[in-house]
Coordinates of C-alpha atoms in Angstrom, one line a residue:
X268 CA -74.2 -196.0 -138.0
X269 CA -73.9 -197.8 -134.3
X270 CA -73.1 -194.7 -132.9
X271 CA -76.0 -192.7 -134.4
X272 CA -78.4 -195.1 -132.8
X273 CA -76.9 -194.0 -129.1
X274 CA -76.2 -190.2 -129.9
X275 CA -79.1 -188.1 -131.0
X276 CA -76.5 -185.5 -132.1
X277 CA -74.8 -188.3 -134.6
X278 CA -78.2 -189.1 -135.9
X279 CA -79.0 -185.6 -136.6
X280 CA -75.8 -185.3 -138.4
X281 CA -76.3 -188.7 -140.1
X282 CA -79.6 -187.4 -141.3
X283 CA -78.5 -184.3 -142.5
X284 CA -75.3 -184.4 -144.5
X285 CA -75.1 -188.6 -145.1
X286 CA -78.3 -190.0 -145.6
X287 CA -80.3 -186.8 -146.7
X288 CA -82.5 -187.6 -149.9
X289 CA -81.4 -185.0 -152.5
X290 CA -82.8 -184.2 -156.0
X291 CA -80.6 -185.9 -158.7
X292 CA -80.6 -183.0 -161.1
X293 CA -79.7 -180.0 -158.7
X294 CA -76.8 -177.9 -160.4
X295 CA -73.5 -176.0 -159.3
X296 CA -75.9 -173.1 -158.2
X297 CA -77.0 -175.1 -155.3
X298 CA -73.4 -175.0 -153.9
X299 CA -73.8 -171.7 -152.5
X300 CA -75.7 -173.0 -149.4
X301 CA -72.8 -174.8 -148.2
X302 CA -70.4 -172.1 -149.4
X303 CA -72.0 -169.6 -147.1
X304 CA -71.7 -172.0 -144.3
X305 CA -67.9 -172.0 -144.8
X306 CA -67.8 -168.4 -145.2
X307 CA -69.8 -167.8 -141.8
X308 CA -67.5 -170.1 -140.4
X309 CA -64.5 -168.4 -141.6
X310 CA -66.0 -165.0 -140.5
X311 CA -66.8 -166.1 -136.8
X312 CA -63.1 -167.8 -136.4
X313 CA -61.3 -165.0 -137.8
X314 CA -63.8 -162.1 -135.9
X315 CA -63.1 -164.0 -132.6
X316 CA -59.1 -164.0 -133.0
X317 CA -59.4 -160.3 -134.0
X318 CA -61.7 -159.5 -131.0
X319 CA -58.8 -160.9 -128.6
X320 CA -56.6 -157.7 -129.6
X321 CA -59.4 -155.0 -130.1
X322 CA -60.2 -152.2 -127.9
X323 CA -63.6 -150.7 -128.4
X324 CA -62.7 -147.1 -127.6
X325 CA -62.6 -144.0 -130.0
X326 CA -59.3 -142.8 -128.8
X327 CA -57.5 -146.5 -129.1
X328 CA -59.5 -148.4 -131.6
X329 CA -57.6 -147.1 -134.9
X330 CA -54.3 -147.4 -133.2
X331 CA -54.7 -150.7 -131.7
X332 CA -55.7 -151.8 -135.2
X333 CA -52.9 -150.6 -136.9
X334 CA -50.2 -151.3 -134.1
X335 CA -51.7 -155.1 -134.0
X336 CA -50.4 -155.4 -137.7
X337 CA -47.0 -155.7 -136.8
X338 CA -47.0 -156.6 -133.0
X339 CA -49.5 -159.6 -133.2
X340 CA -48.2 -162.7 -135.2
X341 CA -50.4 -162.9 -138.2
X342 CA -53.0 -160.4 -137.1
X343 CA -52.6 -158.7 -140.8
X344 CA -53.7 -162.2 -142.1
X345 CA -56.6 -162.7 -139.9
X346 CA -57.8 -158.9 -140.6
X347 CA -57.5 -159.3 -144.4
X348 CA -59.2 -162.7 -144.2
X349 CA -62.2 -161.2 -142.0
X350 CA -62.6 -158.0 -144.5
X351 CA -62.2 -160.1 -147.8
X352 CA -64.4 -162.7 -146.4
X353 CA -67.2 -160.1 -145.9
X354 CA -66.9 -159.3 -149.5
X355 CA -67.4 -162.9 -150.3
X356 CA -69.8 -163.7 -148.0
X357 CA -72.1 -161.1 -149.9
X358 CA -71.2 -162.3 -153.3
X359 CA -72.3 -166.0 -152.3
X360 CA -75.5 -164.3 -150.6
X361 CA -76.7 -162.2 -153.3
X362 CA -76.1 -165.3 -155.8
X363 CA -77.6 -167.3 -153.4
X364 CA -80.9 -165.4 -153.5
X365 CA -80.5 -164.8 -157.3
X366 CA -80.8 -168.6 -157.7
X367 CA -83.8 -168.6 -155.5
X368 CA -85.6 -166.1 -157.4
X369 CA -85.0 -167.7 -160.9
X370 CA -85.9 -171.1 -159.9
X371 CA -88.7 -170.2 -157.7
X372 CA -87.4 -171.4 -154.5
X373 CA -89.5 -168.6 -152.6
X374 CA -92.6 -170.8 -152.7
X375 CA -91.1 -172.7 -149.9
X376 CA -92.3 -169.7 -147.3
X377 CA -90.7 -170.7 -144.4
X378 CA -87.2 -171.6 -145.9
X379 CA -87.2 -168.1 -148.1
X380 CA -88.6 -165.8 -144.9
X381 CA -85.7 -167.2 -142.9
X382 CA -83.2 -166.8 -145.5
X383 CA -84.3 -162.9 -146.0
X384 CA -84.0 -162.5 -142.2
X385 CA -80.6 -163.9 -142.4
X386 CA -79.6 -161.7 -145.3
X387 CA -80.9 -158.6 -143.0
X388 CA -78.9 -159.6 -140.1
X389 CA -75.5 -160.1 -142.2
X390 CA -76.1 -156.6 -143.7
X391 CA -76.6 -155.3 -140.3
X392 CA -73.6 -157.2 -138.9
X393 CA -71.5 -156.3 -142.0
X394 CA -72.3 -152.3 -141.1
X395 CA -71.5 -152.9 -137.6
X396 CA -68.4 -154.1 -138.2
X397 CA -67.2 -151.7 -140.6
X398 CA -67.5 -149.0 -138.0
X399 CA -65.2 -150.8 -135.5
X400 CA -61.6 -150.1 -137.2
X401 CA -62.8 -145.9 -136.5
X402 CA -61.2 -144.7 -139.8
X403 CA -62.6 -141.8 -141.8
X404 CA -65.3 -143.9 -143.6
X405 CA -66.3 -145.7 -140.6
X406 CA -67.0 -142.9 -138.5
X407 CA -68.9 -140.8 -141.1
X408 CA -70.6 -143.8 -142.7
X409 CA -71.9 -144.4 -139.2
X410 CA -72.7 -140.9 -138.9
X411 CA -74.8 -140.8 -142.0
X412 CA -76.4 -144.3 -141.7
X413 CA -77.7 -144.0 -138.2
X414 CA -78.8 -140.3 -138.9
X415 CA -81.5 -141.7 -141.4
X416 CA -83.4 -142.8 -138.3
X417 CA -84.3 -139.2 -137.7
X418 CA -86.6 -139.4 -140.6
X419 CA -88.8 -141.5 -138.5
X420 CA -92.0 -139.0 -137.6
X421 CA -92.2 -138.4 -134.1
X422 CA -89.5 -140.9 -132.6
X423 CA -86.8 -140.3 -135.0
X424 CA -84.6 -138.0 -132.9
X425 CA -85.1 -140.3 -129.9
X426 CA -84.1 -143.4 -131.8
X427 CA -81.0 -141.8 -133.2
X428 CA -80.0 -140.5 -129.6
X429 CA -80.6 -144.4 -128.3
X430 CA -78.4 -145.5 -131.1
X431 CA -75.6 -143.2 -130.4
X432 CA -75.8 -143.5 -126.7
X433 CA -75.6 -139.7 -126.8
X434 CA -76.0 -136.6 -129.0
X435 CA -73.4 -137.8 -131.2
X436 CA -71.2 -140.8 -132.7
X437 CA -68.9 -141.6 -130.0
X438 CA -67.4 -143.8 -127.7
X439 CA -70.7 -145.4 -126.4
X440 CA -71.8 -146.0 -130.0
X441 CA -68.7 -147.8 -131.1
X442 CA -68.7 -149.9 -127.5
X443 CA -72.4 -151.0 -128.4
X444 CA -71.8 -151.4 -132.2
X445 CA -68.6 -153.8 -131.1
X446 CA -70.9 -155.9 -128.8
X447 CA -73.6 -156.0 -131.6
X448 CA -71.2 -157.1 -134.0
X449 CA -69.8 -159.9 -131.8
X450 CA -73.3 -161.5 -130.9
X451 CA -75.1 -160.9 -134.4
X452 CA -72.9 -164.0 -136.2
X453 CA -73.9 -166.5 -133.6
X454 CA -77.5 -165.4 -134.3
X455 CA -77.1 -165.9 -138.1
X456 CA -75.5 -169.3 -137.3
X457 CA -78.7 -170.3 -135.3
X458 CA -81.1 -169.1 -138.1
X459 CA -78.8 -170.8 -140.6
X460 CA -79.7 -173.8 -138.7
X461 CA -83.5 -173.1 -138.7
X462 CA -83.0 -172.3 -142.3
X463 CA -81.8 -175.8 -142.8
X464 CA -84.4 -177.7 -140.7
X465 CA -87.2 -176.1 -143.1
X466 CA -85.2 -177.0 -146.0
X467 CA -84.9 -180.5 -145.1
X468 CA -88.4 -180.4 -144.0
X469 CA -89.7 -179.2 -147.3
X470 CA -87.4 -180.6 -149.5
X471 CA -85.1 -178.6 -152.1
X472 CA -86.2 -177.6 -155.6
X473 CA -84.4 -178.1 -158.7
X474 CA -83.8 -176.7 -162.2
X475 CA -86.7 -178.3 -163.9
X476 CA -89.1 -176.8 -161.3
X477 CA -91.0 -180.2 -161.0
X478 CA -91.6 -182.7 -158.2
X479 CA -88.3 -184.8 -157.8
X480 CA -89.7 -187.1 -154.8
X481 CA -89.2 -190.1 -157.2
X482 CA -85.5 -189.3 -158.4
X483 CA -83.4 -188.5 -155.5
X484 CA -79.8 -189.9 -154.3
X485 CA -78.4 -189.7 -150.5
X486 CA -76.4 -186.6 -150.0
X487 CA -73.1 -188.5 -149.1
X488 CA -70.9 -188.9 -151.0
X489 CA -72.6 -187.3 -154.3
X490 CA -73.0 -183.9 -153.1
X491 CA -70.7 -183.8 -150.4
X492 CA -67.7 -184.1 -152.8
X493 CA -69.4 -181.7 -155.1
X494 CA -69.6 -179.3 -152.5
X495 CA -65.8 -179.7 -151.4
X496 CA -64.9 -178.7 -155.1
X497 CA -67.1 -175.8 -155.0
X498 CA -65.4 -174.8 -151.6
X499 CA -61.9 -174.9 -153.2
X500 CA -63.0 -172.8 -156.2
X501 CA -64.6 -170.5 -153.7
X502 CA -61.9 -170.1 -150.9
X503 CA -59.1 -169.9 -153.5
X504 CA -59.6 -166.6 -155.1
X505 CA -60.6 -165.5 -151.3
X506 CA -56.9 -166.7 -150.3
X507 CA -55.4 -165.3 -153.3
X508 CA -56.8 -161.8 -152.6
X509 CA -55.8 -161.9 -148.8
X510 CA -52.0 -162.5 -149.8
X511 CA -51.6 -160.6 -153.1
X512 CA -53.8 -157.5 -152.6
X513 CA -55.8 -157.5 -149.3
X514 CA -56.8 -154.0 -149.5
X515 CA -58.2 -154.0 -153.1
X516 CA -61.9 -153.9 -151.9
X517 CA -61.2 -151.4 -149.1
X518 CA -61.4 -147.7 -149.1
X519 CA -58.3 -145.5 -148.8
X520 CA -60.0 -143.1 -146.6
X521 CA -60.4 -145.8 -143.8
X522 CA -56.8 -145.7 -143.0
X523 CA -56.9 -142.2 -141.9
X524 CA -58.3 -141.9 -138.3
X525 CA -61.8 -140.9 -137.8
X526 CA -62.2 -136.9 -137.4
X527 CA -65.6 -135.5 -136.8
X528 CA -64.2 -132.1 -137.9
X529 CA -63.2 -133.4 -141.5
X530 CA -65.7 -134.6 -143.8
X531 CA -64.5 -136.9 -146.7
X532 CA -65.1 -135.5 -150.2
X533 CA -67.5 -138.6 -151.1
X534 CA -68.8 -140.9 -148.6
X535 CA -69.8 -144.0 -149.5
X536 CA -70.4 -147.4 -147.8
X537 CA -68.6 -151.0 -149.1
X538 CA -69.6 -152.2 -152.5
X539 CA -71.9 -154.7 -151.4
X540 CA -74.2 -151.6 -149.7
X541 CA -73.7 -149.7 -153.0
X542 CA -77.1 -151.0 -154.7
X543 CA -79.0 -149.9 -152.1
X544 CA -77.1 -146.6 -151.3
X545 CA -78.0 -145.5 -154.6
X546 CA -82.0 -146.1 -154.1
X547 CA -81.4 -144.1 -150.9
X548 CA -80.1 -141.1 -152.8
X549 CA -82.3 -141.3 -155.9
X550 CA -85.3 -140.2 -153.7
X551 CA -85.3 -136.4 -152.9
X552 CA -87.4 -136.6 -149.6
X553 CA -85.5 -138.0 -146.6
X554 CA -88.2 -140.2 -145.4
X555 CA -88.8 -141.3 -148.8
X556 CA -85.3 -142.5 -149.5
X557 CA -85.1 -144.2 -146.0
X558 CA -88.7 -146.1 -147.0
X559 CA -87.2 -147.0 -150.4
X560 CA -83.9 -148.2 -149.0
X561 CA -86.0 -150.6 -146.6
X562 CA -88.2 -151.6 -149.2
X563 CA -85.2 -152.5 -151.6
X564 CA -84.4 -155.6 -149.7
X565 CA -87.9 -156.2 -147.6
X566 CA -89.7 -156.6 -151.0
X567 CA -87.9 -160.2 -151.1
X568 CA -90.4 -161.2 -148.3
X569 CA -93.3 -160.2 -150.7
X570 CA -92.2 -163.2 -153.4
X571 CA -93.7 -166.2 -151.9
X572 CA -97.0 -164.3 -151.8
X573 CA -96.6 -163.0 -155.4
X574 CA -99.0 -164.8 -158.2
X575 CA -97.9 -168.5 -158.5
X576 CA -96.9 -169.8 -162.1
X577 CA -97.9 -173.2 -163.5
X578 CA -94.1 -174.2 -163.6
X579 CA -91.8 -173.3 -160.7
X580 CA -89.2 -170.9 -161.6
X581 CA -88.2 -169.1 -164.8
X582 CA -86.5 -172.1 -166.8
X583 CA -89.4 -172.4 -169.2
X584 CA -90.6 -168.4 -169.4
X585 CA -88.7 -166.7 -172.1
X586 CA -90.0 -163.2 -171.2
X587 CA -89.5 -163.9 -167.5
X588 CA -85.8 -164.8 -168.2
X589 CA -85.4 -161.9 -169.8
X590 CA -86.7 -159.8 -167.2
X591 CA -84.9 -161.4 -164.5
X592 CA -81.4 -160.7 -166.4
X593 CA -82.4 -157.3 -166.8
X594 CA -82.8 -157.0 -163.0
X595 CA -79.4 -158.6 -162.7
X596 CA -78.0 -155.6 -165.0
X597 CA -79.8 -152.9 -163.2
X598 CA -78.4 -154.4 -159.8
X599 CA -74.9 -154.0 -161.2
X600 CA -75.6 -150.4 -162.5
X601 CA -77.0 -149.5 -159.3
X602 CA -74.0 -150.7 -157.5
X603 CA -71.7 -148.4 -159.9
X604 CA -74.2 -145.4 -159.5
X605 CA -73.8 -146.0 -155.8
X606 CA -70.0 -145.2 -155.9
X607 CA -70.4 -142.0 -157.8
X608 CA -70.7 -138.6 -156.5
X609 CA -74.3 -137.1 -155.8
X610 CA -74.3 -135.1 -159.3
X611 CA -75.7 -135.1 -162.5
X612 CA -76.2 -137.4 -164.3
X613 CA -75.8 -139.7 -161.4
X614 CA -78.8 -138.9 -159.7
X615 CA -80.9 -139.1 -162.7
X616 CA -79.4 -142.5 -163.6
X617 CA -80.2 -143.8 -160.0
X618 CA -83.8 -142.6 -160.1
X619 CA -84.3 -144.5 -163.4
X620 CA -82.5 -147.8 -162.2
X621 CA -84.3 -147.6 -158.8
X622 CA -87.4 -147.6 -160.8
X623 CA -86.4 -150.4 -162.9
X624 CA -85.6 -152.3 -159.8
X625 CA -88.9 -152.1 -158.4
X626 CA -90.5 -152.5 -161.6
X627 CA -89.3 -156.4 -161.6
X628 CA -91.2 -157.3 -158.8
X629 CA -94.3 -155.8 -160.0
X630 CA -94.2 -157.1 -163.6
X631 CA -92.7 -160.8 -162.9
X632 CA -96.0 -162.2 -161.8
X633 CA -98.4 -160.8 -164.4
X634 CA -95.7 -161.5 -167.1
X635 CA -95.1 -165.0 -166.4
X636 CA -99.1 -165.6 -165.9
X637 CA -99.8 -164.4 -169.6
X638 CA -97.0 -166.9 -170.7
X639 CA -99.0 -169.6 -168.8
X640 CA -102.2 -168.7 -170.6
X641 CA -100.3 -168.6 -174.0
X642 CA -98.9 -172.0 -173.4

């Protein structure tokens, strides 16, 4: 306490993680904020270690990654931790967003908007990082995704050439992707600090959706210990995956060096992008698919401006809860459909699921307002 009187930094830490007034009834679903902070720290640390032994060159990257497995002490562990840590990061992100949607946390406009920007930057960073090992799926994934910008009217072709640094995905592309992948996590860390600032300024929501100004406790030690337990339950499975089956979530094609003359039979991104990939493929028109892909994530920015309900969140709205859990099922099915070939019946299934996905955001407001009137 004495140190905090003389050190502005210690004062900030004290008011952030020790004396912060916190609603007494927040549940385990609120643990994912701290878990995501742990995931970000793991990704930055493991990424820094991996960057010390990486060469951003199309002729060397693949072989440097493979060779470093045996030649660099524990490099395999850091790469497995980094690759699987990305998957766990997205599990936490999606659950964190789902909790915010269910409990109405989007009413805090600044907190929610910064959170959506963080989600977008993490997705961009994950895509850039997936390209770096320069395997088959890395190369062709970069080719397919960057080519989508060619659908933009007038400037599309120039944007693609600017992204590639030439007329094809080549050495210049890999170099700039490595630089951006290195810088973006630090940008995410800065935005996470801004996210926390707005959260502490506006206060945290709670499961009941009511004001908790008169029923709060200090953050330490009640929620510090709770968050530590959550970290153990989250990091435990991550380490189990790293030690016992580190490549379970990876694509076997990525253990083959990228070859522009050989196209993989089925090009697909990592599992955490499959829902958006299914929506992209569901639209026959290229520009329409790109727009649908962007809107699939950007539609989250619309939620703070959607019609507000009498009670914050969906806990007391049976129809709203049914619609929300239907959205969860649609999200899972879209992930499944995105991993399937572009053929029938998967194309039609993706189209139906995409329609249901966007329908949620259009229906949830009017549906809950109807229930408000009935109550």
